[in-house]
Every structure is written in C-alpha cells, then in structure tokens.
Amino acid sequence: MPSAQPSSPPSLHGMRWTLALVGMAVATGSACALFLSSLDAATKLRFDHPWLLFLLPMAGMSVGWVYHRLGKSVEGGNNLLIDEIHEPGGGVPLRMAPLILFSTVVTHLFGGSAGREGTAVQMGGSLAGGFARWFKLGDSEVKLLLMGGIAAGFGAVFGTPLAGTVFAIEVLAVGHMRSRALLPCLIAAILGDWTCHAWGIGHTHYHLGFMNDEVAPAMKFHLEPLLLGKVVIAAVVFGFGSALFSELSHEAAAGMKKLIPSATLRPAVGGLLVIGLTYALGTRDYLGLGVWSQDKGALVITSFFNGADYHPWAWWWKMVFTVITLSAGFKGGEVTPLFFIGAALGHSLAVPMGVPTDLFAALGFIGIFAGATNTPLACTIMGIELFGASNSVYFAVACFVAYFCSGQTGIYMAQRIAEEKNGISPQTGPATLRQLRGGKGVLARWLERIKD
C-alpha cells in the first residue's frame, strides 16, 4: 500500500517519480499492445468459427466465476480508479490488469457487445498502483500516477494521446479539472501511445471528407450558419441519447442483480439474450466491437461515414446489445460501442436533415461519448485527433451541447459533481453521480425538478 504519510508535492525532476511515471507508461503501452493484438485475434477467430457464439453463456459463467473468486476487490473497474484518486483507500490491486484483459478478450471471442477503453484504463490504473507501491510513493504522488495510468491507457488504446491527457483529468469531476496533473498525464499518454505503436499496433483510420478535402488545403475558414444550427439540433439528440444509454445501463444492471443474485449465472442469462436477439434480427452486426468485419456488407463504425445505405435504427440495436452484455456482468468498456451508437445516430439524422453524412457520423461519434462520460473537452480534442482540425468548431458545439443536454448522469457513477451543468455548485460539497442518482432514473429527477 502507498505510504499514508504526508509527502511534498511530486516533482518531475525527482528520479523516483520520473522512473515510476515512465515505467508505468511504457508498461501500460505494452499491455495495451498485447490487449489490442489479442482482441484482433479473438475477433478473427469468432468470424472464422461462428458457432462460438453459442458458447457465450458458458463463457459468461467463467468470467463471473473468476471475478467472484479472484476479482471482488476490483469489481468496481473504472469507478474504483476514480474513487481511489479522490479518496485513497485500499489501493488498486495489480491483479486488476490480467483479470480485465482476460475477461474482455473472452467477451469478444464469444460475441459479447463491449468495448476496450475500460480495459485499457483499468490496466493503466492497475499498473500505476503497482508502480506506486514498488516506488513507495506518497498519497499525492499516487493520485497523479493513477491519473497518468488512465491517460496512458486511453491514449494508447485509441491512438489519441492529447484526448487521453484531458480525459484523465476531466473524467474525475464534473465542472472541475486538476491542471496540476496536465504535464504528468501528457507525458504518460505520449509514452503509452508511442510504446503501443512501437509494438507494431495500428489504429482504425476514419476518413472525414467534409471540409478536409477542399477547405483545409486552402487554409480557409468555413462556417455555415444553417449547418451550425443543424449541428446544435443533432447535439441535443446526442445528449438525450447518451443519457438514455447511461440510464438503461444502470437500470438494467440493477434489475439483473435483483432478479439473478448469482454473479455466475447473470452472464449466462445475458449470453442467452444476446443469442436470441441475434437470431431474431437475423444479423451479427451488433456483436463485438463493431470496428471491423470480414463481411464487407456488415455494419461497422466506418459504414456510417457514407450515405450509400440508410440504417435508421442501427444505433438502437447496438445500444440494446451493449446494455445487455455489460449489465449481465461481461467485461469490457462502453466507449467503442458508444462510438458505434453515436456514428449510427449521426448517420440516421444526416439523411432527413440533408447534411453531410460523414460530418454528422463524426459528430455523433464524439458527441454521444461526451454526454455519457461528461468529458466534452477531451471528446472535442479526440475529434480533432481522429478527423482533422477543419471541423473543430462543429466538434466543439456537438460535444458541449450534448454534454449539457445529457443531464446529471453518466456511465461512471463515481464521478464527482464539483459544479452542476447549470453553473451552480453543490451546497453540501461535491457528491458523486451515484449519490445524486439515489436509485432514481434521470427522468424521475427531471420531473422532480420541474415540480420544485
């Protein structure tokens, strides 16, 4: 455990602190490289052997059993990391890294709909906790190292070190950012990303032609008032969509635990539901990450960046598959499915609104993420890193409006509320989203406020 004794503020010039930060970032980048290569191999194996889907319930039971026996202390996942940064307690066990890596690969091998951000962030936080103990860092240094672990994991898994830097700081509390952690997080994110690339790992390329192909080379400022108005309307929808995902996830998880108390049986039931939905819809497009497929006609995230075919309800079905998978106890992240949901929702809005499909797919990609995680600045930067800077104003509008319209909810219940989205600071001090929720859904809370 880290030392409980007060320590002086960590200095990047201190040899011990520097070695801990650099070692953690390199280890996290290497772990992410192993994870991403394993994920690709598992996905390819599932495509080659479609019958693996029928083993999803048994795979879920194995994941549930492993976490019941070995992973009770790390069951909180990302929320555990956030809690430890705010209020250091028992530390982040090193076993979190191998457990989440193994269970996420199992989820994807057998067809569960989950992501990868949660795995990368938890591996980074777990390794940061291990390095903190090895180097006997003080509490204030541990907090920074944990934030660096989040930044390194996020930056490495998506190839977006700047977004990873800001995400690690912004995700901790709504309305407050710890600027002191910017430089350590930036160093960790860059090193993590570099290390991941050094192992030969690449990332998905998303092509956004709107403005980038014509306006950007000419270095012209371009902003259409009518298009900007439509972006605002779409961003409102993205905000409600992210709130819907968050609330469905929390309600489904609570309902599953109430109906099926056994942590081993819940994933089995979830696996059966996923299989049933797959055959009811007659498609496997909503299984796994949704980033690539061997079937050229399958729906993946990049499919929504062109207007060749119209898929108005793809966002809903991906949401349903993901909520079932994660609420049942399978492991992984929410963010990559949110990319799919957002791109699909942006695609579905673009056609009736008569706007560029690729632009609105990109806006949904980052806007839904911004609303669900309460990290609009990180998501704006991610848009620039992934899609180019020509549409940065549209990115910012989509992310910040979606964030505001998502309400006081999110996928990370341990997030603190330093300032409400209406600009009012809590009178009783920062509370968590979990405390604010109090067992009530976002709609019930909105109705209470209207009555008041």
mmCIF file of C-alpha atoms in Angstrom, residues 73-74 76-88 91-93 96 117-129 142-143 146-147 149-151 171-172 414 416:
data_model
loop_
_atom_site.group_PDB
_atom_site.id
_atom_site.type_symbol
_atom_site.label_atom_id
_atom_site.label_comp_id
_atom_site.label_asym_id
_atom_site.label_seq_id
_atom_site.Cartn_x
_atom_site.Cartn_y
_atom_site.Cartn_z
ATOM 1 C CA SER A 73 -11.685 -6.198 -4.887
ATOM 2 C CA VAL A 74 -11.522 -4.913 -8.482
ATOM 3 C CA GLY A 76 -15.633 -1.555 -9.395
ATOM 4 C CA GLY A 77 -13.464 -1.159 -12.515
ATOM 5 C CA ASN A 78 -13.170 2.458 -13.678
ATOM 6 C CA ASN A 79 -15.231 3.629 -10.719
ATOM 7 C CA LEU A 80 -12.667 2.098 -8.367
ATOM 8 C CA LEU A 81 -9.920 4.148 -10.027
ATOM 9 C CA ILE A 82 -11.913 7.364 -9.712
ATOM 10 C CA ASP A 83 -12.698 6.661 -6.054
ATOM 11 C CA GLU A 84 -9.034 5.931 -5.292
ATOM 12 C CA ILE A 85 -7.928 9.206 -6.871
ATOM 13 C CA HIS A 86 -10.430 11.209 -4.842
ATOM 14 C CA GLU A 87 -10.160 9.280 -1.580
ATOM 15 C CA PRO A 88 -7.222 6.847 -1.370
ATOM 16 C CA GLY A 91 -5.238 0.943 -3.362
ATOM 17 C CA VAL A 92 -5.713 -0.536 -6.830
ATOM 18 C CA PRO A 93 -4.697 -4.229 -6.849
ATOM 19 C CA MET A 96 -6.953 -5.923 -11.991
ATOM 20 C CA GLU A 117 -11.482 1.654 -23.223
ATOM 21 C CA GLY A 118 -12.465 0.279 -19.833
ATOM 22 C CA THR A 119 -9.901 -2.489 -20.159
ATOM 23 C CA ALA A 120 -7.080 -0.152 -21.189
ATOM 24 C CA VAL A 121 -7.879 2.377 -18.458
ATOM 25 C CA GLN A 122 -8.111 -0.326 -15.798
ATOM 26 C CA MET A 123 -4.822 -1.880 -16.922
ATOM 27 C CA GLY A 124 -3.185 1.552 -16.729
ATOM 28 C CA GLY A 125 -4.631 2.219 -13.286
ATOM 29 C CA SER A 126 -3.676 -1.230 -12.025
ATOM 30 C CA LEU A 127 -0.097 -0.893 -13.248
ATOM 31 C CA ALA A 128 0.072 2.616 -11.795
ATOM 32 C CA GLY A 129 -0.994 1.224 -8.436
ATOM 33 C CA VAL A 142 -0.158 8.073 -6.128
ATOM 34 C CA LYS A 143 -3.108 10.183 -7.246
ATOM 35 C CA LEU A 146 -3.185 6.830 -11.229
ATOM 36 C CA MET A 147 -4.305 9.710 -13.427
ATOM 37 C CA GLY A 149 -2.257 5.445 -15.862
ATOM 38 C CA ILE A 150 -5.699 6.452 -17.118
ATOM 39 C CA ALA A 151 -4.120 8.823 -19.650
ATOM 40 C CA VAL A 171 -13.426 12.466 -16.071
ATOM 41 C CA LEU A 172 -12.813 12.746 -12.327
ATOM 42 C CA ALA A 414 -18.056 7.549 -9.073
ATOM 43 C CA ARG A 416 -17.861 13.846 -8.521
#
